[in-house]
Short mmCIF file of C-alpha atoms in Angstrom, two decimals:
data_model
loop_
_atom_site.label_atom_id
_atom_site.label_comp_id
_atom_site.label_asym_id
_atom_site.label_seq_id
_atom_site.Cartn_x
_atom_site.Cartn_y
_atom_site.Cartn_z
CA MET A 1 5.51 4.48 14.58
CA VAL A 2 4.79 2.57 17.78
CA PRO A 3 6.55 -0.80 18.15
CA ARG A 4 3.20 -2.64 17.98
CA TYR A 5 2.94 -1.80 14.28
CA SER A 6 6.63 -1.99 13.33
CA ARG A 7 8.54 -4.77 11.63
CA PRO A 8 12.31 -4.98 12.19
CA GLN A 9 13.59 -4.61 8.62
CA MET A 10 11.63 -1.45 7.88
CA GLU A 11 12.22 0.02 11.31
CA ALA A 12 15.99 -0.46 10.91
CA ILE A 13 16.06 1.74 7.81
CA TRP A 14 14.88 4.71 9.87
CA SER A 15 16.95 4.16 13.01
CA PRO A 16 19.27 7.02 14.07
CA ALA A 17 22.29 4.71 13.85
CA GLU A 18 21.49 3.70 10.26
CA ARG A 19 20.86 7.31 9.30
CA TYR A 20 24.31 8.27 10.58
CA ARG A 21 25.91 5.37 8.74
CA ILE A 22 24.33 6.59 5.50
CA TRP A 23 25.50 10.13 6.26
CA PHE A 24 29.04 8.85 6.66
CA GLU A 25 28.88 6.91 3.42
CA ILE A 26 27.77 10.05 1.56
CA GLU A 27 30.58 12.09 3.13
CA ALA A 28 33.19 9.39 2.47
CA LEU A 29 32.15 8.95 -1.15
CA ALA A 30 32.18 12.70 -1.69
CA ALA A 31 35.68 12.88 -0.19
CA GLU A 32 36.88 10.07 -2.46
CA ALA A 33 35.47 11.87 -5.50
CA MET A 34 37.07 15.14 -4.41
CA ALA A 35 40.42 13.39 -4.01
CA GLN A 36 40.04 11.89 -7.48
CA PHE A 37 39.39 15.32 -8.98
CA GLY A 38 42.15 17.02 -6.97
CA THR A 39 40.05 19.05 -4.53
CA ILE A 40 41.43 17.38 -1.38
CA PRO A 41 44.52 15.24 -0.73
CA ALA A 42 44.15 11.54 -1.56
CA GLU A 43 45.58 10.57 1.84
CA ALA A 44 42.83 12.60 3.52
CA ALA A 45 40.12 10.68 1.68
CA ARG A 46 41.81 7.40 2.67
CA ALA A 47 41.96 8.47 6.30
CA ILE A 48 38.29 9.46 6.27
CA ARG A 49 37.35 6.04 4.91
CA ASP A 50 39.79 3.96 6.96
CA LYS A 51 39.21 5.66 10.30
CA GLY A 52 35.63 6.75 9.78
CA ALA A 53 34.11 3.52 8.47
CA PRO A 54 34.66 1.46 11.65
CA ARG A 55 33.54 4.40 13.78
CA ALA A 56 30.32 4.73 11.77
CA ALA A 57 29.73 0.97 11.74
CA ALA A 58 30.01 0.88 15.54
CA ILE A 59 27.40 3.56 16.15
CA GLY A 60 24.97 2.36 18.78
CA GLU A 61 22.94 3.89 21.58
CA ALA A 62 25.95 5.43 23.33
CA GLU A 63 27.25 6.99 20.12
CA VAL A 64 23.81 8.36 19.22
CA ALA A 65 23.64 9.86 22.70
CA ARG A 66 27.06 11.48 22.15
CA ILE A 67 25.91 13.06 18.87
CA ASP A 68 22.77 14.29 20.61
CA GLU A 69 24.94 15.80 23.34
CA ILE A 70 26.97 17.71 20.75
CA GLU A 71 23.81 18.85 18.98
CA ARG A 72 22.48 20.36 22.20
CA VAL A 73 25.40 22.79 21.92
CA THR A 74 25.64 23.25 18.13
CA ARG A 75 21.90 23.27 17.52
CA HIS A 76 22.71 21.67 14.18
CA ASP A 77 22.44 17.94 13.51
CA VAL A 78 24.90 17.64 10.61
CA ILE A 79 27.57 19.70 12.39
CA ALA A 80 27.08 17.54 15.48
CA PHE A 81 27.64 14.43 13.39
CA LEU A 82 30.73 15.86 11.69
CA THR A 83 32.15 16.80 15.08
CA PHE A 84 31.54 13.27 16.36
CA MET A 85 33.27 11.76 13.33
CA ALA A 86 36.20 14.17 13.66
CA GLU A 87 36.77 12.91 17.21
CA GLY A 88 37.67 9.53 15.73
CA ILE A 89 39.20 10.50 12.39
CA GLY A 90 41.52 13.21 13.54
CA PRO A 91 43.00 16.16 11.57
CA GLU A 92 42.00 14.76 8.17
CA ALA A 93 38.36 15.25 9.14
CA ARG A 94 38.71 18.90 8.12
CA PHE A 95 38.44 17.70 4.52
CA MET A 96 34.98 16.20 5.09
CA HIS A 97 32.01 18.15 3.75
CA GLN A 98 34.19 20.37 1.54
CA GLY A 99 31.96 22.74 -0.44
CA MET A 100 28.85 20.85 0.63
CA THR A 101 25.76 22.00 2.47
CA SER A 102 23.66 20.10 4.99
CA SER A 103 20.90 19.37 2.51
CA ASP A 104 23.37 17.54 0.30
CA VAL A 105 23.71 14.99 3.07
CA LEU A 106 20.18 15.08 4.41
CA ASP A 107 18.35 14.87 1.08
CA THR A 108 20.63 12.24 -0.40
CA CYS A 109 20.30 10.18 2.78
CA LEU A 110 16.52 10.49 2.66
CA ALA A 111 16.59 9.29 -0.95
CA VAL A 112 18.57 6.23 0.11
CA GLN A 113 16.18 5.50 2.97
CA MET A 114 13.09 5.93 0.84
CA THR A 115 14.39 3.71 -1.95
CA ARG A 116 15.27 1.01 0.57
CA ALA A 117 11.81 1.37 2.09
CA ALA A 118 10.25 1.15 -1.36
CA ASP A 119 12.16 -2.07 -2.04
CA LEU A 120 10.66 -3.65 1.08
CA LEU A 121 7.17 -2.40 0.19
CA ILE A 122 7.45 -3.80 -3.34
CA ALA A 123 8.46 -7.16 -1.87
CA ASP A 124 5.45 -6.92 0.47
CA MET A 125 3.22 -6.32 -2.54
CA ASP A 126 4.65 -9.37 -4.28
CA ALA A 127 3.76 -11.53 -1.28
CA LEU A 128 0.24 -10.11 -1.13
CA LEU A 129 -0.27 -10.61 -4.87
CA ALA A 130 0.85 -14.23 -4.56
CA ALA A 131 -1.65 -14.84 -1.76
CA LEU A 132 -4.49 -13.20 -3.67
CA LYS A 133 -3.72 -15.17 -6.81
CA THR A 134 -3.68 -18.47 -4.92
CA ARG A 135 -7.03 -17.80 -3.26
CA ALA A 136 -8.59 -16.39 -6.44
CA LEU A 137 -7.69 -19.52 -8.41
CA GLU A 138 -8.93 -21.68 -5.54
CA HIS A 139 -12.35 -19.97 -5.62
CA LYS A 140 -12.47 -19.15 -9.31
CA MET A 141 -15.86 -20.83 -9.74
CA THR A 142 -17.21 -20.56 -6.17
CA PRO A 143 -20.63 -18.92 -6.67
CA THR A 144 -21.45 -15.91 -4.53
CA ILE A 145 -23.77 -12.96 -4.74
CA GLY A 146 -22.48 -9.71 -6.15
CA ARG A 147 -23.76 -6.68 -4.30
CA SER A 148 -24.27 -3.07 -5.31
CA HIS A 149 -25.23 -0.50 -2.68
CA GLY A 150 -24.92 -3.40 -0.22
CA ILE A 151 -27.95 -5.06 -1.85
CA HIS A 152 -28.01 -8.35 -3.76
CA ALA A 153 -27.35 -7.65 -7.44
CA GLU A 154 -26.35 -10.62 -9.65
CA PRO A 155 -24.34 -13.80 -9.11
CA SER A 156 -20.56 -13.62 -9.26
CA THR A 157 -17.77 -15.83 -7.96
CA PHE A 158 -15.58 -15.32 -4.94
CA GLY A 159 -12.57 -15.77 -7.21
CA LEU A 160 -13.69 -12.82 -9.32
CA LYS A 161 -13.91 -10.69 -6.19
CA LEU A 162 -10.32 -11.52 -5.31
CA ALA A 163 -9.17 -11.10 -8.92
CA GLY A 164 -10.41 -7.52 -8.83
CA HIS A 165 -8.32 -6.80 -5.76
CA TYR A 166 -5.34 -8.55 -7.35
CA ALA A 167 -5.61 -6.27 -10.38
CA GLU A 168 -5.81 -3.20 -8.14
CA PHE A 169 -2.72 -4.18 -6.15
CA THR A 170 -0.88 -4.88 -9.40
CA ARG A 171 -1.48 -1.25 -10.32
CA GLY A 172 -0.42 -0.24 -6.82
CA ARG A 173 2.84 -2.12 -7.25
CA GLU A 174 3.49 -0.30 -10.51
CA ARG A 175 2.92 3.00 -8.73
CA LEU A 176 5.40 2.05 -6.02
CA VAL A 177 8.00 1.14 -8.65
CA ALA A 178 7.46 4.51 -10.35
CA ALA A 179 7.60 6.34 -7.01
CA ARG A 180 10.84 4.58 -6.13
CA ARG A 181 12.38 5.60 -9.43
CA GLU A 182 11.29 9.20 -8.94
CA ILE A 183 12.60 9.52 -5.40
CA ALA A 184 15.97 7.89 -6.10
CA THR A 185 17.90 11.12 -6.74
CA CYS A 186 21.12 12.54 -5.30
CA ALA A 187 22.02 16.18 -4.64
CA ILE A 188 25.61 17.22 -3.92
CA SER A 189 25.42 20.74 -5.32
CA GLY A 190 26.38 23.03 -2.42
CA PRO A 191 24.67 26.22 -1.26
CA VAL A 192 21.63 27.14 -3.41
CA GLY A 193 22.50 24.34 -5.81
CA THR A 194 24.96 26.22 -8.03
CA PHE A 195 27.98 23.88 -7.64
CA ALA A 196 30.07 27.00 -6.92
CA SER A 197 32.03 25.16 -4.23
CA VAL A 198 31.74 21.53 -5.32
CA ASP A 199 32.45 19.93 -8.67
CA PRO A 200 29.34 18.43 -10.35
CA ARG A 201 31.40 15.31 -10.97
CA VAL A 202 31.37 14.69 -7.23
CA GLU A 203 27.58 14.48 -7.32
CA ALA A 204 27.69 12.08 -10.27
CA PHE A 205 30.25 9.89 -8.48
CA VAL A 206 28.24 9.70 -5.25
CA ALA A 207 24.99 9.09 -7.12
CA GLU A 208 26.43 6.18 -9.08
CA LYS A 209 27.91 4.55 -5.98
CA LEU A 210 24.59 4.82 -4.13
CA GLY A 211 22.49 3.64 -7.06
CA LEU A 212 20.80 7.02 -7.48
CA ALA A 213 20.30 9.47 -10.33
CA VAL A 214 21.56 13.05 -10.14
CA GLU A 215 18.98 15.72 -9.42
CA PRO A 216 18.91 18.03 -12.50
CA VAL A 217 18.19 21.19 -10.49
CA SER A 218 18.40 20.81 -6.75
CA THR A 219 18.20 24.49 -5.67
CA GLN A 220 20.03 23.22 -2.54
CA VAL A 221 17.21 20.79 -1.78
CA ILE A 222 15.75 18.03 -3.91
CA PRO A 223 12.35 19.33 -5.11
CA ARG A 224 9.58 17.99 -2.92
CA ASP A 225 7.20 17.10 -5.74
CA ARG A 226 9.20 13.85 -5.86
CA HIS A 227 8.47 13.13 -2.22
CA ALA A 228 4.83 14.12 -2.59
CA ALA A 229 4.43 11.61 -5.43
CA PHE A 230 6.01 8.93 -3.24
CA PHE A 231 3.65 9.47 -0.31
CA CYS A 232 0.65 9.75 -2.63
CA ALA A 233 1.58 6.34 -4.06
CA LEU A 234 1.64 4.94 -0.53
CA ALA A 235 -1.75 6.52 0.13
CA VAL A 236 -3.31 4.89 -2.95
CA VAL A 237 -1.97 1.50 -1.91
CA ALA A 238 -3.38 2.08 1.57
CA SER A 239 -6.78 2.80 0.04
CA GLY A 240 -6.62 -0.52 -1.78
CA ILE A 241 -5.81 -2.21 1.52
CA GLU A 242 -8.85 -0.63 3.14
CA ARG A 243 -11.11 -1.62 0.25
CA LEU A 244 -10.17 -5.28 0.66
CA ALA A 245 -10.32 -5.07 4.44
CA THR A 246 -13.79 -3.52 4.22
CA GLU A 247 -14.94 -6.39 1.99
CA VAL A 248 -13.77 -8.93 4.55
CA ARG A 249 -15.45 -6.99 7.37
CA HIS A 250 -18.77 -7.02 5.49
CA LEU A 251 -18.51 -10.70 4.58
CA GLN A 252 -17.79 -11.60 8.22
CA ARG A 253 -20.95 -9.93 9.55
CA SER A 254 -23.17 -12.40 11.39
CA GLU A 255 -25.99 -11.92 8.90
CA VAL A 256 -23.67 -12.69 5.97
CA ARG A 257 -20.87 -14.97 7.25
CA GLU A 258 -19.54 -15.85 3.80
CA ALA A 259 -15.90 -15.47 4.83
CA GLU A 260 -14.06 -14.58 7.99
CA GLU A 261 -10.60 -14.05 9.40
CA TYR A 262 -8.97 -17.18 10.74
CA PHE A 263 -9.83 -17.60 14.42
CA HIS A 264 -6.79 -18.99 16.21
CA PRO A 265 -7.01 -21.67 18.91
CA GLY A 266 -7.13 -19.87 22.23
CA GLN A 267 -8.10 -16.56 20.63
CA LYS A 268 -10.70 -14.50 22.50
CA GLY A 269 -13.07 -12.20 20.63
CA SER A 270 -14.48 -10.23 23.54
CA SER A 271 -13.72 -9.66 27.20
CA SER A 272 -17.42 -10.03 28.03
CA MET A 273 -19.06 -12.11 25.27
CA PRO A 274 -17.41 -15.50 24.73
CA HIS A 275 -19.23 -16.13 21.44
CA LYS A 276 -17.65 -13.21 19.57
CA ARG A 277 -15.42 -13.71 16.49
CA ASN A 278 -14.55 -10.17 15.43
CA PRO A 279 -12.77 -9.00 12.24
CA VAL A 280 -9.99 -7.43 14.29
CA LEU A 281 -7.23 -7.75 11.68
CA SER A 282 -9.16 -6.03 8.91
CA GLU A 283 -10.35 -3.35 11.32
CA ASN A 284 -6.76 -2.80 12.45
CA ILE A 285 -5.40 -2.30 8.95
CA THR A 286 -8.36 -0.08 8.08
CA GLY A 287 -7.17 2.27 10.81
CA LEU A 288 -3.58 2.13 9.59
CA ALA A 289 -4.75 2.92 6.06
CA ARG A 290 -6.37 6.09 7.38
CA LEU A 291 -3.08 7.16 8.92
CA ILE A 292 -1.09 6.46 5.75
CA ARG A 293 -3.51 8.45 3.60
CA GLY A 294 -3.25 11.30 6.09
CA TYR A 295 0.49 11.56 5.48
CA ALA A 296 -0.07 12.43 1.81
CA VAL A 297 -1.45 15.87 2.65
CA PRO A 298 1.60 17.21 4.54
CA ALA A 299 3.82 15.76 1.80
CA LEU A 300 1.87 17.81 -0.74
CA GLU A 301 2.14 20.87 1.50
CA ASN A 302 5.94 20.41 1.55
CA VAL A 303 6.24 21.12 -2.18
CA ALA A 304 5.92 24.91 -1.82
CA LEU A 305 9.18 25.86 -0.08
CA TRP A 306 10.56 29.42 0.03
CA HIS A 307 12.96 30.39 -2.74
CA GLU A 308 15.86 27.93 -3.02
CA ARG A 309 15.08 26.26 0.29
CA ASP A 310 13.69 26.45 3.77
CA ILE A 311 13.31 23.69 6.38
CA SER A 312 9.56 23.69 6.90
CA HIS A 313 9.54 20.29 5.19
CA SER A 314 12.13 18.80 7.53
CA SER A 315 10.03 18.27 10.66
CA VAL A 316 7.23 16.82 8.53
CA GLU A 317 9.49 14.28 6.84
CA ARG A 318 11.11 13.19 10.10
CA VAL A 319 7.64 11.97 11.08
CA ILE A 320 5.97 10.83 7.87
CA GLY A 321 9.01 9.14 6.33
CA PRO A 322 9.32 6.46 8.99
CA ASP A 323 5.66 6.34 10.02
CA ALA A 324 4.10 5.99 6.56
CA THR A 325 6.51 3.31 5.34
CA ILE A 326 6.55 1.38 8.63
CA ALA A 327 2.75 1.44 8.85
CA LEU A 328 2.29 0.36 5.22
CA ASP A 329 4.87 -2.40 5.61
CA PHE A 330 3.01 -3.72 8.64
CA ALA A 331 -0.41 -3.39 7.01
CA LEU A 332 0.67 -5.24 3.86
CA GLY A 333 2.20 -8.03 5.91
CA ARG A 334 -0.91 -8.37 8.05
CA LEU A 335 -3.21 -8.32 5.02
CA THR A 336 -1.16 -11.03 3.31
CA GLY A 337 -1.41 -13.32 6.33
CA MET A 338 -5.13 -12.60 6.61
CA ILE A 339 -5.78 -13.56 2.97
CA GLU A 340 -3.64 -16.69 3.19
CA LYS A 341 -5.66 -17.95 6.18
CA LEU A 342 -9.06 -16.48 5.26
CA THR A 343 -11.83 -18.94 6.06
CA VAL A 344 -14.33 -19.15 3.19
CA TYR A 345 -17.83 -20.63 3.47
CA PRO A 346 -19.11 -21.66 0.00
CA GLN A 347 -22.31 -23.14 1.46
CA ARG A 348 -23.18 -19.84 3.10
CA MET A 349 -22.47 -18.08 -0.19
CA ALA A 350 -24.85 -20.46 -1.97
CA ALA A 351 -27.52 -19.99 0.70
CA ASN A 352 -27.28 -16.20 0.51
CA LEU A 353 -27.37 -16.37 -3.26
CA GLU A 354 -30.76 -18.12 -3.11
CA SER A 355 -32.08 -16.25 -0.08
CA LEU A 356 -34.20 -13.80 -2.09
CA GLY A 357 -36.04 -16.49 -4.00
CA GLY A 358 -34.25 -16.09 -7.32
CA VAL A 359 -34.77 -12.36 -7.95
CA VAL A 360 -31.05 -12.04 -8.69
CA HIS A 361 -31.85 -13.41 -12.17
CA SER A 362 -34.17 -10.49 -12.98
CA GLN A 363 -31.99 -8.96 -15.71
CA LYS A 364 -31.75 -12.19 -17.66
CA VAL A 365 -35.53 -12.59 -17.61
CA LEU A 366 -35.90 -8.95 -18.67
CA LEU A 367 -33.62 -9.55 -21.65
CA ALA A 368 -35.38 -12.77 -22.58
CA LEU A 369 -38.76 -11.01 -22.61
CA THR A 370 -37.46 -8.24 -24.87
CA GLN A 371 -36.02 -10.84 -27.22
CA ALA A 372 -39.42 -12.59 -27.20
CA GLY A 373 -41.11 -9.42 -28.46
CA MET A 374 -42.11 -7.42 -25.36
CA SER A 375 -41.11 -3.75 -25.16
CA ARG A 376 -38.36 -2.96 -22.66
CA GLU A 377 -40.72 -0.78 -20.62
CA ASP A 378 -43.38 -3.52 -20.35
CA ALA A 379 -40.75 -6.19 -19.71
CA TYR A 380 -39.19 -4.14 -16.92
CA ALA A 381 -42.60 -3.56 -15.31
CA ALA A 382 -43.51 -7.28 -15.47
CA VAL A 383 -40.18 -8.48 -14.05
CA GLN A 384 -40.18 -5.84 -11.32
CA ARG A 385 -43.75 -6.78 -10.42
CA ALA A 386 -42.75 -10.41 -9.93
CA ALA A 387 -39.56 -9.45 -8.09
CA MET A 388 -41.38 -7.16 -5.63
CA ALA A 389 -44.00 -9.82 -5.00
CA THR A 390 -41.22 -12.25 -4.19
CA TRP A 391 -39.23 -9.83 -2.07
CA THR A 392 -42.05 -8.47 0.08
CA ALA A 393 -43.51 -11.89 0.90
CA LEU A 394 -40.23 -13.53 1.92
CA GLY A 395 -40.60 -15.46 5.17
CA THR A 396 -44.39 -15.31 5.17
CA PRO A 397 -46.98 -18.06 4.44
CA ALA A 398 -47.77 -16.28 1.16
CA ALA A 399 -44.19 -16.48 -0.09
CA ARG A 400 -43.55 -17.69 -3.64
CA ASN A 401 -40.23 -17.71 -5.42
CA PHE A 402 -39.43 -15.43 -8.31
CA ARG A 403 -39.99 -18.06 -10.97
CA ALA A 404 -43.45 -18.96 -9.60
CA ASN A 405 -44.49 -15.30 -9.58
CA LEU A 406 -43.29 -14.91 -13.17
CA GLU A 407 -45.19 -18.01 -14.31
CA ALA A 408 -48.33 -16.65 -12.64
CA ASP A 409 -48.12 -13.41 -14.63
CA PRO A 410 -50.17 -13.73 -17.87
CA ALA A 411 -48.03 -11.13 -19.65
CA VAL A 412 -44.94 -13.25 -19.02
CA SER A 413 -46.42 -16.70 -19.56
CA ALA A 414 -47.84 -15.57 -22.91
CA LEU A 415 -44.32 -15.11 -24.24
CA MET A 416 -42.17 -17.50 -22.21
CA SER A 417 -42.71 -21.18 -21.50
CA PRO A 418 -41.56 -22.75 -18.21
CA ALA A 419 -38.60 -24.22 -20.07
CA ALA A 420 -37.67 -20.80 -21.45
CA LEU A 421 -37.86 -19.30 -17.97
CA GLU A 422 -35.68 -22.07 -16.61
CA ALA A 423 -33.12 -21.47 -19.32
CA ALA A 424 -33.12 -17.72 -18.66
CA MET A 425 -32.50 -18.31 -14.95
CA ASP A 426 -29.81 -20.98 -15.39
CA PRO A 427 -26.98 -20.06 -12.96
CA LYS A 428 -24.38 -21.35 -15.42
CA ARG A 429 -25.06 -18.36 -17.62
CA ASP A 430 -23.54 -16.09 -14.95
CA PHE A 431 -20.11 -17.67 -15.19
CA VAL A 432 -19.61 -18.13 -18.94
CA HIS A 433 -16.87 -15.49 -19.14
CA VAL A 434 -15.07 -16.02 -15.83
CA ASP A 435 -12.17 -17.55 -17.75
CA THR A 436 -11.95 -14.42 -19.90
CA VAL A 437 -11.55 -12.18 -16.87
CA PHE A 438 -8.99 -14.51 -15.29
CA ARG A 439 -6.94 -14.53 -18.47
CA ARG A 440 -6.96 -10.72 -18.46
CA VAL A 441 -5.83 -10.56 -14.84
CA PHE A 442 -3.52 -13.56 -14.47
CA GLY A 443 -2.69 -14.43 -18.06
CA GLU A 444 -4.16 -17.89 -17.58
CA ALA A 445 -7.53 -19.57 -17.23
#
């Protein structure tokens, strides 16, 4: 992922230096377990830890370059790393990697990296949920128009809009927690996963020390359905991000202007048009969401490997592992800041709510007419007749509001008095159960 969309904590997880430090920890733990079970000398395991730990901790650009130099000869990344470590450890290094295969190191390392990444993403979700809850409670009873197909439907509240997104991201958080649990597995099973050359107790020891579970059947690699589920969980969260970003983009349109991204002092919206205030943050994270969703497909393709293993998945994961988690981390952080500072215009919401002359109350009048004795078909025709008369004359000298057109209809006035119409169109009726929804979402009114 390009630096523009990277945050330091997440980026650090995927750095070459950190990857090599995790590799060393896996090798050192395996050696300690082997010494405990009598496979290698105890003094060898101590030497690997005592001499190797400072060497691994000191890995920087020069050391990464040295490993790369070795790999250009060996054409094998794990062997290059083991050779580099042996240069500092000495003769005892021959006891590293006993009975293990490269995937034992690579897959277990990837599990560590992905669980660490998941922990950051879950923390990001917590911050976003806190921001959404704060703004939802703030605007719990702020009237706005609900839209279906982009067209005015019935009144809602801006708090209810945000509560819906809060509930969605709560589900997204649960999916991330489940994905983290599923990906947190360790494989130290040797060639083709039979444990022929490494004691299963070594795997259990390493897994416990790293906070992982053992992979029941690794076949030399950890099955990639686990990874596919992880990236699909990221993709679903990304879709939730885009849904909220799209809502903000629509609300910021000049014709709507019910809410907009905070416009910073000194910010410029356009290189040519000084008046512009563009929804650049929500557009930016919409693009990132598209990328993150795109990474789910190659993760799914990685599931079908040949026999006990191949490495067709490897090149894919070297890209999508860092990129998907770094991009989602950035997008969640940006979305949280955007919601915290979102500028809301209740007066514009009220104006838009009334802009169609009251037709948004059509269903309540329809129900009132049926309760007064009119058939549903006749009631629908009468209410639609009044609504269309209101809608088509808006902005013209002949314009009348919805209530006036209803009162002028003999079929309606025969069954409903002006007071009954007023009661049917009372805006308070739209918000009677807002508290019920908020209790369902937040556990409080």
